[in-house]
Coordinates of C-alpha atoms and ligand atoms in Angstrom, one line a residue:
X1053 CA 14.7 -31.9 5.1
X1054 CA 16.7 -34.6 7.0
X1055 CA 19.3 -33.5 9.5
X1056 CA 22.7 -32.6 8.0
X1057 CA 26.3 -33.0 9.4
X1058 CA 29.9 -32.1 8.9
X1059 CA 32.5 -34.7 8.2
X1060 CA 36.0 -34.2 9.6
X1061 CA 39.0 -36.2 8.3
X1062 CA 41.8 -36.3 10.8
X1063 CA 44.8 -37.9 9.1
X1064 CA 47.4 -38.4 11.9
X1065 CA 50.9 -39.9 12.2
X1066 CA 49.7 -43.3 13.5
X1067 CA 46.1 -43.5 12.1
X1068 CA 43.5 -42.0 9.8
X1069 CA 40.2 -41.0 11.4
X1070 CA 36.9 -39.7 10.2
X1071 CA 34.4 -38.2 12.6
X1072 CA 30.8 -37.0 11.8
X1073 CA 29.7 -34.0 13.9
X1074 CA 26.2 -32.5 14.4
X1075 CA 25.3 -28.9 14.8
X1076 CA 26.0 -29.1 18.6
X1077 CA 29.5 -30.2 17.8
X1078 CA 28.7 -33.7 19.2
X1079 CA 30.1 -36.9 17.6
X1080 CA 27.6 -39.0 15.8
X1081 CA 29.9 -41.4 14.1
X1082 CA 33.6 -42.2 14.1
X1083 CA 36.0 -44.6 12.5
X1084 CA 39.8 -45.2 12.7
X1085 CA 42.4 -47.2 10.8
X1086 CA 46.1 -47.4 11.7
X1087 CA 48.6 -46.8 9.0
X1088 CA 51.9 -48.6 8.5
X1089 CA 55.1 -47.0 9.6
X1090 CA 58.2 -47.6 7.4
X1091 CA 61.7 -47.2 9.0
X1092 CA 64.0 -47.8 6.0
X1093 CA 67.1 -46.7 8.1
X1094 CA 67.7 -45.7 11.7
X1095 CA 65.9 -42.3 12.3
X1096 CA 64.0 -42.4 9.0
X1097 CA 60.2 -42.5 9.0
X1098 CA 58.1 -42.9 5.9
X1099 CA 54.4 -43.5 5.0
X1100 CA 52.8 -44.8 1.9
X1101 CA 50.7 -42.0 0.5
X1102 CA 48.5 -44.4 -1.4
X1103 CA 47.8 -46.3 1.8
X1104 CA 47.0 -43.0 3.5
X1105 CA 44.4 -42.3 0.9
X1106 CA 42.9 -45.8 1.0
X1107 CA 42.6 -45.7 4.8
X1108 CA 41.0 -42.2 4.6
X1109 CA 38.5 -43.6 2.0
X1110 CA 37.8 -46.5 4.3
X1111 CA 37.2 -44.5 7.5
X1112 CA 34.9 -42.1 5.6
X1113 CA 32.6 -44.9 4.6
X1114 CA 32.8 -46.6 8.1
X1115 CA 32.1 -43.3 10.0
X1116 CA 29.0 -42.7 7.8
X1117 CA 27.7 -46.2 8.4
X1118 CA 28.4 -46.0 12.1
X1119 CA 26.5 -42.7 12.2
X1120 CA 23.7 -44.3 10.2
X1121 CA 23.5 -41.4 7.8
X1122 CA 23.6 -41.1 4.0
X1123 CA 26.5 -39.3 2.2
X1124 CA 23.8 -36.7 1.0
X1125 CA 23.5 -35.6 4.6
X1126 CA 27.1 -34.4 4.7
X1127 CA 27.1 -30.6 4.1
X1128 CA 30.8 -30.2 4.0
X1129 CA 34.1 -31.9 4.6
X1130 CA 36.9 -30.5 6.8
X1131 CA 40.5 -31.8 6.7
X1132 CA 43.1 -31.8 9.4
X1133 CA 46.4 -33.6 9.2
X1134 CA 49.8 -34.5 10.6
X1135 CA 51.8 -31.5 9.6
X1136 CA 55.1 -31.2 7.6
X1137 CA 55.0 -34.7 6.2
X1138 CA 55.9 -34.3 2.5
X1139 CA 54.4 -36.1 -0.6
X1140 CA 55.5 -35.5 -4.2
X1141 CA 53.4 -37.0 -6.9
X1142 CA 53.1 -37.1 -10.7
X1143 CA 50.4 -34.6 -11.8
X1144 CA 49.4 -36.7 -14.8
X1145 CA 49.1 -40.1 -13.1
X1146 CA 48.5 -39.0 -9.5
X1147 CA 51.1 -41.6 -8.4
X1148 CA 53.5 -40.6 -5.6
X1149 CA 57.1 -40.7 -6.8
X1150 CA 58.3 -42.1 -3.4
X1151 CA 57.0 -42.8 0.1
X1152 CA 55.9 -39.7 2.0
X1153 CA 58.7 -38.4 4.3
X1154 CA 57.2 -38.1 7.8
X1155 CA 57.7 -35.1 10.1
X1156 CA 59.7 -37.2 12.6
X1157 CA 62.2 -38.4 9.9
X1158 CA 65.8 -37.3 10.4
X1159 CA 66.9 -38.2 6.9
X1160 CA 67.6 -34.6 5.9
X1161 CA 69.9 -34.0 8.8
X1162 CA 72.9 -33.5 6.5
X1163 CA 71.0 -31.1 4.3
X1164 CA 70.1 -29.1 7.4
X1165 CA 73.7 -29.1 8.6
X1166 CA 74.9 -27.8 5.3
X1167 CA 72.3 -25.0 5.2
X1168 CA 73.4 -23.9 8.7
X1169 CA 77.1 -24.0 7.7
X1170 CA 76.2 -21.7 4.8
X1171 CA 74.8 -19.3 7.4
X1172 CA 71.2 -19.4 6.3
X1173 CA 69.6 -20.1 9.7
X1174 CA 68.7 -16.5 10.6
X1175 CA 67.2 -15.9 7.1
X1176 CA 64.9 -18.9 7.4
X1177 CA 64.0 -18.0 11.0
X1178 CA 63.2 -14.5 10.2
X1179 CA 61.0 -15.3 7.2
X1180 CA 59.3 -18.6 8.3
X1181 CA 59.3 -18.4 12.1
X1182 CA 60.9 -21.9 12.1
X1183 CA 64.4 -23.4 12.7
X1184 CA 66.4 -25.2 10.2
X1185 CA 65.5 -28.8 11.2
X1186 CA 64.6 -32.0 9.4
X1187 CA 61.2 -31.7 11.1
X1188 CA 60.0 -29.2 8.4
X1189 CA 58.9 -30.0 4.8
X1190 CA 61.4 -27.9 2.8
X1191 CA 64.5 -30.1 3.1
X1192 CA 62.4 -33.3 2.7
X1193 CA 61.4 -32.0 -0.8
X1194 CA 65.0 -31.2 -1.6
X1195 CA 65.9 -34.7 -0.6
X1196 CA 63.2 -36.3 -2.8
X1197 CA 64.3 -34.3 -5.8
X1198 CA 67.9 -35.4 -5.3
X1199 CA 67.3 -39.1 -4.5
X1200 CA 64.5 -40.2 -6.7
X1201 CA 65.6 -40.9 -10.3
X1202 CA 64.3 -38.4 -12.8
X1203 CA 62.5 -36.3 -10.1
X1204 CA 64.5 -33.2 -10.5
X1205 CA 63.9 -33.1 -14.3
X1206 CA 60.2 -33.7 -13.8
X1207 CA 60.0 -31.0 -11.3
X1208 CA 61.8 -28.5 -13.6
X1209 CA 59.3 -29.5 -16.3
X1210 CA 56.3 -29.0 -14.0
X1211 CA 55.3 -32.6 -14.1
X1212 CA 55.4 -33.3 -10.3
X1213 CA 53.5 -31.6 -7.4
X1214 CA 54.3 -31.3 -3.8
X1215 CA 51.9 -31.3 -1.0
X1216 CA 51.5 -31.9 2.8
X1217 CA 48.9 -34.5 3.6
X1218 CA 46.0 -32.0 3.4
X1219 CA 47.0 -31.2 -0.2
X1220 CA 47.3 -34.8 -1.1
X1221 CA 43.9 -35.6 0.3
X1222 CA 42.2 -32.7 -1.5
X1223 CA 43.9 -33.8 -4.7
X1224 CA 42.5 -37.3 -4.3
X1225 CA 39.1 -36.3 -3.2
X1226 CA 38.6 -34.0 -6.1
X1227 CA 39.9 -36.5 -8.6
X1228 CA 43.1 -34.6 -9.3
X1229 CA 41.5 -31.3 -10.0
X1230 CA 42.5 -29.1 -7.1
X1231 CA 46.0 -28.4 -5.7
X1232 CA 45.8 -26.3 -2.6
X1233 CA 46.9 -26.0 1.0
X1234 CA 46.0 -23.6 3.8
X1235 CA 48.0 -21.0 5.7
X1236 CA 48.5 -23.1 8.7
X1237 CA 50.1 -26.0 6.7
X1238 CA 52.1 -23.7 4.5
X1239 CA 53.6 -22.1 7.6
X1240 CA 55.3 -25.5 8.5
X1241 CA 57.1 -26.0 5.2
X1242 CA 60.2 -23.7 5.7
X1243 CA 59.4 -22.1 2.3
X1244 CA 56.5 -19.8 3.3
X1245 CA 57.0 -16.2 4.2
X1246 CA 54.7 -15.7 7.2
X1247 CA 55.0 -11.9 7.0
X1248 CA 54.2 -11.5 3.4
X1249 CA 51.9 -14.5 3.1
X1250 CA 53.6 -15.9 0.0
X1251 CA 56.0 -18.6 -1.0
X1252 CA 59.4 -17.1 -0.6
X1253 CA 61.5 -16.9 -3.8
X1254 CA 64.8 -16.4 -2.0
X1255 CA 64.2 -19.5 0.3
X1256 CA 63.0 -21.6 -2.7
X1257 CA 66.2 -20.6 -4.4
X1258 CA 68.4 -21.6 -1.5
X1259 CA 66.5 -25.0 -1.3
X1260 CA 66.5 -25.3 -5.1
X1261 CA 62.8 -26.1 -5.3
X1262 CA 60.8 -25.0 -8.4
X1263 CA 57.8 -22.9 -7.4
X1264 CA 55.6 -24.7 -10.0
X1265 CA 55.5 -27.8 -7.6
X1266 CA 53.8 -25.8 -4.8
X1267 CA 50.1 -25.8 -4.0
X1268 CA 48.1 -22.6 -4.0
X1269 CA 47.8 -21.3 -0.4
X1270 CA 44.2 -20.5 0.5
X1271 CA 42.4 -19.6 3.7
X1272 CA 41.6 -22.3 6.3
X1273 CA 37.9 -21.9 5.8
X1274 CA 36.5 -21.7 2.3
X1275 CA 35.2 -24.0 -0.5
X1276 CA 38.3 -25.3 -2.3
X1277 CA 36.4 -27.6 -4.5
X1278 CA 34.0 -30.5 -4.5
X1279 CA 34.4 -34.2 -4.2
X1280 CA 34.7 -36.1 -7.4
X1281 CA 31.7 -38.3 -8.0
X1282 CA 33.9 -41.4 -8.4
X1283 CA 35.6 -40.7 -5.1
X1284 CA 32.7 -39.9 -2.8
X1285 CA 29.6 -42.1 -3.2
X1286 CA 28.6 -40.5 -6.6
X1287 CA 28.0 -37.1 -5.1
X1288 CA 29.8 -33.7 -5.0
X1289 CA 30.3 -32.4 -1.5
X1290 CA 32.2 -29.2 -0.8
X1291 CA 35.6 -29.5 0.8
X1292 CA 35.5 -26.4 2.9
X1293 CA 38.1 -26.4 5.7
X1294 CA 41.8 -27.2 6.1
X1295 CA 44.2 -26.9 9.1
X1296 CA 47.3 -28.6 10.4
X1297 CA 46.2 -30.8 13.4
X1298 CA 47.7 -28.7 16.2
X1299 CA 46.2 -25.5 14.8
X1300 CA 42.9 -27.3 14.3
X1301 CA 42.9 -28.3 18.0
X1302 CA 43.5 -24.7 18.9
X1303 CA 40.4 -23.8 16.9
X1304 CA 38.4 -26.7 18.2
X1305 CA 39.2 -25.5 21.7
X1306 CA 37.8 -22.1 20.7
X1307 CA 41.0 -20.4 21.7
X1308 CA 40.1 -17.3 19.7
X1309 CA 41.4 -14.6 21.9
X1310 CA 45.0 -13.4 22.2
X1311 CA 46.7 -15.2 25.1
X1312 CA 44.4 -18.3 25.0
X1313 CA 46.4 -21.5 24.9
X1314 CA 45.8 -25.2 24.5
X1315 CA 48.0 -28.2 25.3
X1316 CA 47.5 -31.6 23.6
X1317 CA 48.8 -34.5 25.7
X1318 CA 49.3 -37.3 23.1
X1319 CA 52.5 -39.2 22.2
X1320 CA 54.2 -35.8 22.8
X1321 CA 52.8 -32.5 23.9
X1322 CA 52.1 -29.6 21.6
X1323 CA 51.2 -26.3 23.2
X1324 CA 49.9 -23.4 21.1
X1325 CA 49.0 -19.9 22.2
X1326 CA 47.0 -17.6 20.1
X1327 CA 48.9 -14.3 19.6
X1328 CA 46.2 -12.7 17.4
X1329 CA 47.5 -10.4 14.6
X1330 CA 50.9 -10.2 16.3
X1331 CA 53.7 -12.2 15.0
X1332 CA 55.8 -12.9 18.1
X1333 CA 59.4 -13.9 17.7
X1334 CA 60.6 -16.2 20.5
X1335 CA 63.8 -15.8 22.4
X1336 CA 63.3 -19.1 24.2
X1337 CA 63.0 -21.8 21.5
X1338 CA 59.3 -21.5 20.6
X1339 CA 58.2 -21.5 17.0
X1340 CA 56.2 -18.8 15.4
X1341 CA 53.5 -20.1 13.2
X1342 CA 50.2 -19.3 11.5
X1343 CA 47.2 -20.4 13.5
X1344 CA 44.7 -20.0 10.6
X1345 CA 43.5 -17.5 8.0
X1346 CA 39.8 -16.8 7.8
X1347 CA 38.0 -14.2 5.8
X1348 CA 41.1 -12.3 4.7
X1349 CA 42.6 -12.2 8.3
X1350 CA 45.5 -14.3 9.4
X1351 CA 46.2 -15.0 13.0
X1352 CA 49.4 -16.2 14.5
X1353 CA 50.4 -18.6 17.3
X1354 CA 53.5 -19.4 19.4
X1355 CA 54.2 -23.2 19.6
X1356 CA 56.2 -25.3 21.9
X1357 CA 56.9 -29.0 21.5
X1358 CA 57.5 -31.7 24.1
X1359 CA 58.8 -34.9 22.4
X1360 CA 58.0 -37.4 25.1
X1361 CA 54.7 -37.2 27.0
X1362 CA 52.1 -40.0 26.8
X1363 CA 54.8 -42.2 25.3
X1364 CA 56.6 -42.2 28.7
X1365 CA 53.5 -44.1 29.9
X1366 CA 53.9 -46.5 27.1
X1367 CA 57.5 -46.9 28.2
X1368 CA 56.3 -47.8 31.7
X1369 CA 53.9 -50.3 30.1
X1370 CA 56.0 -51.9 27.4
X1371 CA 59.6 -51.3 28.4
X1372 CA 59.6 -51.5 32.2
X1373 CA 56.4 -53.6 32.4
X1374 CA 55.2 -51.6 35.4
X1375 CA 51.7 -51.1 34.0
X1376 CA 49.2 -53.3 32.3
X1377 CA 47.6 -50.3 30.6
X1378 CA 48.6 -46.7 30.6
X1379 CA 45.4 -45.6 32.3
X1380 CA 46.5 -47.6 35.4
X1381 CA 49.2 -45.0 36.0
X1382 CA 46.6 -42.9 37.8
X1383 CA 45.7 -45.6 40.3
X1384 CA 49.4 -46.2 41.2
X1385 CA 50.2 -42.5 41.4
X1386 CA 47.4 -41.9 43.8
X1387 CA 48.4 -44.7 46.1
X1388 CA 51.2 -42.5 47.5
X1389 CA 51.0 -39.0 48.7
X1390 CA 54.1 -37.7 46.8
X1391 CA 56.8 -38.9 44.5
X1392 CA 59.1 -38.8 47.5
X1393 CA 61.8 -36.7 45.8
X1394 CA 62.0 -38.9 42.7
X1395 CA 62.3 -37.1 39.3
X1396 CA 62.1 -38.9 35.9
X1397 CA 63.5 -36.9 33.0
X1398 CA 62.1 -38.7 29.9
X1399 CA 64.6 -37.2 27.4
X1400 CA 64.6 -40.4 25.3
X1401 CA 65.1 -38.5 22.1
X1402 CA 66.6 -35.4 23.5
X1403 CA 64.4 -32.5 24.6
X1404 CA 62.5 -29.9 22.6
X1405 CA 61.2 -26.5 23.9
X1406 CA 62.9 -24.8 25.6
X1407 CA 66.0 -26.9 25.8
X1408 CA 66.5 -28.1 22.2
X1409 CA 69.1 -30.6 23.1
X1410 CA 69.0 -33.6 20.7
X1411 CA 71.9 -35.4 22.4
X1412 CA 70.7 -35.6 26.0
X1413 CA 69.1 -38.8 27.2
X1414 CA 66.6 -39.8 29.9
X1415 CA 67.6 -39.9 33.6
X1416 CA 66.1 -40.7 37.0
X1417 CA 67.1 -38.8 40.2
X1418 CA 66.4 -39.0 43.9
X1419 CA 66.1 -42.8 44.3
X1420 CA 66.3 -44.2 47.9
X1421 CA 65.8 -47.6 49.4
X1422 CA 62.2 -46.5 50.1
X1423 CA 61.4 -45.8 46.5
X1424 CA 58.5 -47.9 45.2
X1425 CA 56.9 -48.6 41.9
X1426 CA 54.2 -46.1 42.9
X1427 CA 56.7 -43.3 43.4
X1428 CA 58.3 -44.1 40.1
X1429 CA 55.1 -44.1 38.1
X1430 CA 54.0 -40.9 39.9
X1431 CA 57.3 -39.2 39.1
X1432 CA 57.0 -40.2 35.4
X1433 CA 53.5 -38.8 35.2
X1434 CA 54.6 -35.6 36.8
X1435 CA 57.3 -35.2 34.1
X1436 CA 54.5 -34.5 31.6
X1437 CA 53.3 -31.6 33.8
X1438 CA 56.8 -30.3 34.4
X1439 CA 57.7 -30.3 30.7
X1440 CA 54.4 -28.5 30.0
X1441 CA 55.2 -25.9 32.6
X1442 CA 58.6 -25.3 31.0
X1443 CA 56.8 -24.5 27.8
X1444 CA 54.1 -22.4 29.2
X1445 CA 56.6 -20.3 31.2
X1446 CA 58.6 -19.3 28.1
X1447 CA 55.3 -18.6 26.3
X1448 CA 54.3 -16.1 29.0
X1449 CA 57.8 -14.6 28.7
X1450 CA 57.9 -14.3 24.9
X1451 CA 54.3 -13.2 24.4
X1452 CA 54.2 -10.8 27.3
X1453 CA 50.6 -12.0 27.8
X1454 CA 49.2 -13.3 31.0
X1455 CA 48.2 -16.9 30.9
X1456 CA 44.4 -17.1 31.0
X1457 CA 44.3 -20.7 32.0
X1458 CA 45.0 -23.7 29.8
X1459 CA 42.6 -25.8 27.8
X1460 CA 43.7 -29.4 27.4
X1461 CA 43.0 -32.4 25.2
X1462 CA 44.6 -35.6 23.9
X1463 CA 44.7 -39.2 25.3
X1464 CA 46.4 -38.5 28.6
X1465 CA 43.9 -35.8 29.8
X1466 CA 41.6 -38.4 31.1
X1467 CA 44.1 -38.8 33.9
X1468 CA 42.7 -36.7 36.7
X1469 CA 45.8 -36.9 38.9
X1470 CA 47.9 -35.5 36.0
X1471 CA 45.5 -32.7 35.4
X1472 CA 45.3 -31.7 39.0
X1473 CA 49.1 -31.8 39.3
X1474 CA 49.3 -29.6 36.1
X1475 CA 47.0 -27.0 37.6
X1476 CA 49.0 -27.1 40.9
X1477 CA 52.2 -26.6 39.1
X1478 CA 51.0 -23.8 36.9
X1479 CA 49.2 -22.1 39.6
X1480 CA 46.4 -21.7 37.0
X1481 CA 43.2 -23.3 36.0
X1482 CA 43.3 -26.3 33.7
X1483 CA 40.1 -26.7 31.6
X1484 CA 39.0 -30.0 30.1
X1485 CA 36.3 -29.9 27.5
X1486 CA 33.4 -32.3 27.0
X1487 CA 34.5 -33.2 23.5
X1488 CA 38.1 -34.5 23.6
X1489 CA 38.3 -34.8 19.8
X1490 CA 39.2 -31.2 19.4
X1491 CA 41.4 -31.6 16.4
X1492 CA 38.6 -33.1 14.3
X1493 CA 36.1 -30.7 15.8
X1494 CA 38.4 -27.8 14.7
X1495 CA 38.4 -29.0 11.1
X1496 CA 34.7 -29.5 11.2
X1497 CA 34.2 -26.0 12.5
X1498 CA 36.4 -24.5 9.8
X1499 CA 34.4 -26.3 7.1
X1500 CA 31.1 -25.6 8.7
X1501 CA 31.8 -21.9 8.9
X1502 CA 32.5 -21.7 5.2
X1503 CA 29.1 -23.2 4.2
X1504 CA 27.1 -21.4 6.9
X1505 CA 26.5 -24.5 9.0
X1506 CA 27.7 -22.5 12.0
X1507 CA 27.2 -18.7 11.8
X1508 CA 30.5 -17.4 13.3
X1509 CA 33.3 -17.9 15.8
X1510 CA 31.1 -16.5 18.5
X1511 CA 28.6 -19.4 18.1
X1512 CA 31.5 -21.8 18.3
X1513 CA 32.9 -20.2 21.4
X1514 CA 29.5 -20.2 23.0
X1515 CA 29.2 -23.9 22.2
X1516 CA 32.5 -24.9 23.9
X1517 CA 31.5 -27.0 26.8
X1518 CA 33.5 -27.5 29.9
X1519 CA 33.6 -30.9 31.4
X1520 CA 35.8 -30.1 34.4
X1521 CA 38.0 -27.3 35.7
X1522 CA 41.1 -28.3 37.8
X1523 CA 42.1 -25.5 40.2
X1524 CA 45.5 -25.1 41.9
X1525 CA 45.4 -26.4 45.5
X1526 CA 49.1 -26.8 46.2
X1527 CA 50.7 -24.3 48.5
X1528 CA 53.0 -22.0 46.5
X1529 CA 56.1 -22.8 48.6
X1530 CA 55.6 -26.6 47.9
X1531 CA 55.1 -25.9 44.2
X1532 CA 58.2 -23.8 43.9
X1533 CA 60.3 -26.4 45.7
X1534 CA 59.1 -29.2 43.5
X1535 CA 59.7 -27.3 40.3
X1536 CA 63.1 -26.2 41.4
X1537 CA 63.9 -29.9 41.9
X1538 CA 62.8 -30.6 38.3
X1539 CA 65.0 -27.9 36.9
X1540 CA 68.0 -29.3 38.8
X1541 CA 67.2 -32.8 37.4
X1542 CA 67.0 -31.5 33.8
X1543 CA 70.3 -29.7 34.3
X1544 CA 72.0 -32.8 35.6
X1545 CA 70.6 -34.9 32.8
X1546 CA 71.9 -32.4 30.3
X1547 CA 75.3 -32.5 31.8
X1548 CA 75.5 -36.3 31.5
X1549 CA 76.7 -37.1 28.0
X1550 CA 78.8 -40.2 27.3
Ligands
ADP1412 N1 44.9 -42.3 31.5 C1 46.1 -42.1 31.0 N2 47.1 -41.6 31.7 C2 48.3 -41.3 31.2 N3 48.6 -41.4 29.8 C3 47.6 -41.8 29.0 C4 46.3 -42.2 29.5 N4 45.5 -42.6 28.5 C5 46.3 -42.5 27.4 N5 47.5 -42.0 27.7 C6 48.7 -41.8 26.8 O1 48.2 -40.9 25.7 C7 48.7 -41.2 24.5 C8 47.6 -41.4 23.4 O2 47.0 -40.2 23.2 P1 46.6 -39.7 21.8 O3 46.0 -38.3 21.9 O4 45.7 -40.8 21.2 O5 48.0 -39.6 21.1 P2 48.5 -39.5 19.5 O6 47.4 -38.6 18.8 O7 49.8 -38.8 19.6 O8 48.6 -40.9 19.0 C9 49.5 -42.5 24.7 O9 50.9 -42.2 24.6 C10 49.1 -43.0 26.1 O10 50.2 -43.5 26.8
G3P1413 O1 49.9 -36.8 14.1 P1 50.1 -36.2 15.4 O2 48.8 -36.0 16.2 O3 51.2 -36.9 16.2 O4 50.7 -34.7 15.2 C1 51.8 -34.5 14.5 C2 52.1 -33.0 14.4 O5 51.3 -32.3 13.5 C3 53.6 -32.8 13.9 O6 53.9 -31.5 13.8

C-alpha cells in the first residue's frame, strides 16, 4: 500500500493554511492563502466565513499537489483554528447571516460593560475561567442576534447555528451534516462550564442565547464525521481532530506533563502551561482554559496573552522604517553589547497579562545622546522577552509548579539573539523544536491518534525533536538589574495617561 499522511488545516487570523505530515511528523506539503480583514468601524474586525471556507478548500488542494500525493493517501484530517471568532449561519442554506466577528473585535464592548454593571463578572469567571471581555464568543453571538434582521426569531425557531471556525469548517467539509466543536474551543466561548463540561444554562440565560444554536461538544481526538464526496475530491475522509490553535500548539510541542509550557512568538505571544487534571484559578490575570479532552479525560491549562510581540518588529519595519525586514533585527541587536539602559514598552493597544490595562500606550525610556538605532532595535526585541517573563512569573506563582523550561515556536523564534536573551532572563532553558509548525502538527497528532496513525501520546513525546537549547548565561545580578528596569518602565508607562 502506498504511504499515507495526515492533513492539518490551520485556519488563522491572517491566513488559512494546510499542511501534510508524514508519520515522523515531518512536513511533506504546505500551502497558505491570506484572508481579507474587514474593519467596518474603528476597533471592529470581521471575516467573511464563505471566503474562509474557499481559502481552506484552495489550500487543501494546493498542499496535496505540493506534496505530490493523492487525496486517497490522506488517512485523516485535523482542524485547528483562530479561537473565539463567531460565525452564525442558516442551517437550511448553510449561508452565514453576517460576517464572522473576529476575536480581536471590540464591537461588543458595551454589552460587556452592561454585564459587568449587572454584577455578573464573578459568575462568568467562576464557571468559564474567563473574564467578561469582547475577546470571547458569547457577547459576539448576542450582538449578532440583536443586530441582524430576523436573526433572533430564527434563533428561537432553531433555524440558525453558531460555531467557532472549527465548527464552521466541519459543517462545510461534511456537506452540512455535522455540527460539533471540541472542548478546547468550547472553553473560549464564555458559555461553557469548564467544571461540569456542559453548556451552562444560567450563562446562556444571562446572554439570552438559545441552546439549540450550539454545537455538540466532543473530545479533541475522535472521528466526528467524514468529508462529503462533493467537498473533498469525491472521497470520504475521516475528520478526526479539533483544537483551538494555541492549545494545538501546546499539544504539538508535546507538553503533556503538568508544568510543561510553551510560548508562541507571533503577532502577539500566547503562553500556555499544562496543569493536568487541575483547574487552577489565577490570582494574577491568567485565564483558565481547557487544553484538550482525549479518551474521556479533560486536561486544563493556564494561559497568558501578550498583545504586541512580533508586531513590534513590524512597527520598527513599517512605522519607524528602521528595518528592511523583521529578521534584520537580530543583526542590528548583536552589533551592540547591550541596550545601554534603553527600554521600549510596546503597549500600543494597552497590555494584557498580568497588567490588563487597555488604556495605557507605548513608551520609551532611558534615551541618551549616545543611543543608536542598534540600541533601540535591541531594546524593542528585548521587550518580547520581558513581557514573556512577566507572564511566566505569574504562571509559576498561580500554578505553584516549578517551570521545567519553556518550549517555543512562532515566527520570531528564529531570532537566536531573542531566544538567548529569553533564556538569560528566565534563568531557565528555552527549547526550540525542529518543526516550527507546532499548531498544525498538534492538530495532525490529534487526528492521527484517533485513527491509529500514531499509537499514543508517548510516541508523540518520543518523536518531539529538539533543534536547539538556549541556556542561561547572564549573571543573576545583571539579570535582576535589567528586569527591575523593565518593571520600572512599565510602571511609568502605566502612570502616563493623557
Ligand atoms: N527573525 C525575526 N525576529 C523577530 N521577529 C520576527 C522574526 N521573524 C518574524 N518575526 C515576527 O514574527 C511574526 C510572524 O510570526 P507568525 O508566527 O507567522 O505570526 P502570526 O501567526 O501571529 O501571524 C511577525 O510579527 C514578525 O515581525
Ligand atoms: O490566529 P492566531 O494565530 O493569531 O491566534 C489567535 C488566537 O487563537 C486568539 O485567541
